[in-house]
DNA sequence: CGCGATTTGTGCGTGCGTTCACAAACGCAT
DNA sequence: ATGCGTTTGTGAACGCACGCACAAATCGCG
């Protein structure tokens, strides 16, 4: 009981933070870490926006949504802003991740340092193939998928990463959800059905490539098929 | 209505196709391939929308933007729609990809079959480390980054994938652009500056994880701190 | 202490994207 | 041929997001 109202710097709750803003906060955080590394104590919205690759007005509005602490005429305190954003994103609490599907991609993910550098730790690896079980990667050992529920409960894992073939992804997702996982990052190219309350994010390489392909196609079509309609045109160049 | 001449398989140009639509077309394409595999000749917007995980009205509007050929009362011809979308995305033309940074992630990408299954082929691998140069992965050999311009020109490569550490990414991007690459997929967690006319898409694992973290955080905060304000509450279940 | 330079926070207009809802179009049975 | 059920294509309303532009706030300095 006693929901202490945490007037000071406790976990703030932002139920109505725009999703577009949430998606940009990690970018700001990365840019801020870079600035801190370079010794900056404060940064203007313009400077931070440039480092994050966004419009400065958008950045200011984003930060204003979380009641940010900037100082007019000066800018934002880098260290304070890092703390604030990390609190909003819930990065103060270390979150454990289960990685399922230790194949081509799974091996790369398992050895990736980008998890730990933020507030995440890969706590367990799972696969279905006997040949993979028991393999040691870093400090972890690949376990059989049947142990998932047990390990998730024991380790307090809340996030699952799916790196299995697409045909196995839905079943794995079901198992993750059944084990108590409430967030899933899916690398398999397929849609996942999960109960409400479970968040799924998808990373699909093929989709990204095809979007690039479209723009390549468009560039090729708009650049070439503009033949000299008016051959009498004057200065066509510079 | 007013479908202009049905120049059967000519390349349609859609300069003003909404970006949100473009981003969903690959999903539709994947869903359509799955339906075709299952033997479906036609599919309703409702069925395809379900398979792609979107709203059916949104799907119909998306398809209408590319003057699609559906039949009222029946649905869409699966094979025809595949052809149409592939034409719009420019997938009829095979596109060659250069992969730079053959480390942890680069190895996984180099061996990934998802490229070839769509219209892409990894045509060259590059790294800067002597220890990597010369390694054979599949049918390709890792080459030194200094050969990039030469190989890109010789092979007709138009897309570059960056899988180097973040500190090297901007330099690699500059080299890619200098070599004539006009589309870049960036896995390094940093912003890239490129000239206009070059498209960059970014895949950032850490960002995805942090977005999931936010929702975990929010779920934890909104679930717990709702103490029995009204102890006389009735059915709270389901 | 006051003033100017600087930068934040935000009100507001605009455009994009999503969704509803329905008329038009189509196949099929009779 | 006609009517009926089905499904597409789209007009219209709505909401979100973006970015401009400016008032308010703060600092430094004379
Ligand atoms: N390799 C890449 O670069 C890459 C890139 C983007 C997306 N993907 C996607 O990621 C997924 C994995 O790709 P990959 O190249 O690592 O494939 P992979 O075949 O090398 O690895 C898949 C692994 O999943 C395991 N697996 C299969 N069914 C399982 C189950 N029910 N439970 C647990 N584990 C199971 C397999 O034993 C295997 O080890 C695929 O869906 C692929 O489309 C891969
Ligand atoms: N490993 C993952 O699962 C993963 C996931 C998401 C994102 N990433 C990101 O992808 C990138 C690569 O990750 P990784 O784990 O493969 O790192 P890695 O260190 O294993 O591989 C990086 C490779 O890039 C090469 N390289 C360095 N500078 C280069 C240059 N100037 N030109 C050409 N090659 C160069 C290195 O020699 C090395 O082989 C990183 O930015 C990382 O943050 C990795």
Coordinates of C-alpha atoms in Angstrom, one line a residue, chain A residues 3 11-17 19 22-27 29-30 50-53 87-93 95 97 104-105 107-109 111-115 118-120 158-161 181-185 187 189-191 197-222, chain B residues 11-17 19 22-27 29-30 50-53 87-93 95 97 104-105 107-109 111-112 114-115 118 120 158-161 181-185 187 189-191 197-219 221-222 224-227:
Chain A
X3 CA 1.5 4.6 -3.2
X11 CA 9.3 7.1 -11.8
X12 CA 7.1 9.4 -13.7
X13 CA 4.1 7.9 -15.5
X14 CA 3.1 9.2 -18.9
X15 CA 0.1 7.2 -20.1
X16 CA -0.6 9.7 -22.9
X17 CA 2.9 10.2 -24.3
X19 CA 3.8 7.1 -29.7
X22 CA 8.3 7.5 -27.6
X23 CA 9.9 6.2 -30.7
X24 CA 12.3 9.2 -30.8
X25 CA 13.3 9.3 -27.2
X26 CA 15.9 6.5 -27.7
X27 CA 17.5 8.6 -30.5
X29 CA 19.2 9.4 -25.5
X30 CA 21.9 8.0 -27.8
X50 CA 21.1 18.0 -35.2
X51 CA 22.8 15.2 -33.3
X52 CA 19.6 13.2 -33.3
X53 CA 18.7 14.0 -36.9
X87 CA 13.3 7.2 -16.2
X88 CA 10.5 7.7 -18.7
X89 CA 11.6 4.8 -20.9
X90 CA 11.9 2.6 -17.8
X91 CA 15.5 1.9 -18.3
X92 CA 16.4 2.4 -14.7
X93 CA 15.0 -1.1 -14.2
X95 CA 15.2 -5.9 -18.0
X97 CA 15.6 -10.8 -22.3
X104 CA 22.5 -17.4 -38.0
X105 CA 20.9 -14.2 -36.7
X107 CA 24.3 -16.0 -32.7
X108 CA 24.9 -12.4 -33.8
X109 CA 22.3 -11.1 -31.4
X111 CA 27.0 -11.8 -28.9
X112 CA 25.9 -8.2 -29.4
X113 CA 27.1 -5.7 -26.9
X114 CA 24.4 -3.2 -27.6
X115 CA 22.0 -4.9 -25.2
X118 CA 21.6 0.0 -22.5
X119 CA 19.6 -1.5 -19.6
X120 CA 19.1 -4.9 -21.1
X158 CA 9.8 -9.9 -19.4
X159 CA 11.0 -9.5 -23.0
X160 CA 11.4 -12.1 -25.7
X161 CA 13.3 -11.9 -28.9
X181 CA 6.6 -12.5 -21.4
X182 CA 4.7 -9.3 -22.1
X183 CA 6.9 -7.8 -24.8
X184 CA 8.2 -9.4 -28.0
X185 CA 10.7 -8.3 -30.6
X187 CA 12.7 -10.8 -36.5
X189 CA 8.9 -12.1 -41.4
X190 CA 5.3 -12.8 -40.3
X191 CA 2.5 -11.3 -38.3
X197 CA -1.5 -6.4 -23.1
X198 CA 1.4 -8.0 -25.0
X199 CA 3.4 -5.6 -27.2
X200 CA 5.0 -6.8 -30.3
X201 CA 7.6 -4.9 -32.4
X202 CA 8.8 -6.3 -35.7
X203 CA 12.1 -5.8 -37.5
X204 CA 11.9 -7.0 -41.0
X205 CA 15.0 -6.7 -43.2
X206 CA 13.1 -7.6 -46.4
X207 CA 10.6 -4.8 -45.8
X208 CA 13.3 -2.2 -45.5
X209 CA 15.1 -3.4 -48.6
X210 CA 11.9 -3.3 -50.6
X211 CA 11.1 0.2 -49.4
X212 CA 14.6 1.2 -50.6
X213 CA 13.9 -0.6 -53.9
X214 CA 10.7 1.4 -54.4
X215 CA 12.7 4.7 -54.1
X216 CA 15.4 3.4 -56.4
X217 CA 12.7 2.5 -58.9
X218 CA 11.1 5.9 -58.5
X219 CA 14.4 7.7 -58.9
X220 CA 15.2 5.8 -62.0
X221 CA 11.8 6.5 -63.5
X222 CA 11.6 10.2 -62.8
Chain B
X11 CA 6.5 -0.1 -65.3
X12 CA 4.0 2.2 -63.6
X13 CA 5.3 5.3 -62.0
X14 CA 3.8 6.5 -58.7
X15 CA 5.6 9.6 -57.7
X16 CA 2.9 10.5 -55.1
X17 CA 2.3 7.2 -53.5
X19 CA 5.0 6.8 -47.8
X22 CA 4.8 2.1 -49.6
X23 CA 5.9 0.8 -46.2
X24 CA 3.0 -1.6 -46.1
X25 CA 3.2 -2.9 -49.6
X26 CA 6.0 -5.4 -48.7
X27 CA 3.8 -6.8 -46.0
X29 CA 3.4 -8.9 -50.8
X30 CA 4.5 -11.4 -48.2
X50 CA -6.0 -10.2 -41.7
X51 CA -3.0 -12.0 -43.2
X52 CA -1.0 -8.8 -43.3
X53 CA -2.2 -7.6 -39.9
X87 CA 6.2 -3.8 -60.4
X88 CA 5.5 -0.8 -58.2
X89 CA 8.2 -1.7 -55.7
X90 CA 10.6 -2.1 -58.6
X91 CA 11.3 -5.7 -57.7
X92 CA 11.2 -6.8 -61.3
X93 CA 14.7 -5.5 -61.6
X95 CA 19.1 -5.2 -57.4
X97 CA 23.7 -5.1 -52.7
X104 CA 29.1 -10.4 -36.0
X105 CA 26.0 -9.1 -37.7
X107 CA 28.1 -12.7 -41.2
X108 CA 24.5 -13.3 -40.4
X109 CA 23.4 -11.0 -43.1
X111 CA 24.3 -15.9 -45.1
X112 CA 20.7 -14.8 -45.0
X114 CA 15.9 -13.5 -47.3
X115 CA 17.7 -11.4 -49.8
X118 CA 13.1 -11.3 -52.9
X120 CA 18.0 -8.8 -54.1
X158 CA 22.9 0.4 -56.1
X159 CA 22.2 -0.5 -52.5
X160 CA 24.7 -0.5 -49.6
X161 CA 24.2 -2.2 -46.2
X181 CA 25.3 3.9 -54.2
X182 CA 22.0 5.7 -53.9
X183 CA 20.3 3.7 -51.2
X184 CA 21.7 2.7 -47.8
X185 CA 20.4 0.4 -45.1
X187 CA 22.4 -1.0 -38.9
X189 CA 23.2 3.2 -34.2
X190 CA 24.0 6.7 -35.5
X191 CA 22.6 9.3 -37.9
X197 CA 18.9 11.9 -53.7
X198 CA 20.4 9.2 -51.5
X199 CA 17.9 7.3 -49.3
X200 CA 18.8 6.0 -45.9
X201 CA 16.9 3.6 -43.8
X202 CA 17.9 2.7 -40.3
X203 CA 17.4 -0.5 -38.3
X204 CA 18.3 0.1 -34.7
X205 CA 17.8 -2.8 -32.3
X206 CA 18.4 -0.7 -29.3
X207 CA 15.6 1.7 -30.2
X208 CA 13.2 -1.2 -30.6
X209 CA 14.2 -2.6 -27.2
X210 CA 13.8 0.8 -25.5
X211 CA 10.3 1.3 -27.0
X212 CA 9.4 -2.1 -25.6
X213 CA 10.9 -1.0 -22.3
X214 CA 8.7 2.1 -22.2
X215 CA 5.6 0.0 -22.6
X216 CA 6.7 -2.5 -20.0
X217 CA 7.3 0.4 -17.7
X218 CA 3.9 1.9 -18.5
X219 CA 2.1 -1.4 -18.0
X221 CA 2.9 1.6 -13.5
X222 CA -0.7 1.6 -14.6
X224 CA -0.2 -1.5 -9.8
X225 CA -1.0 2.0 -8.6
X226 CA -4.7 1.7 -9.0
X227 CA -5.7 1.0 -5.4

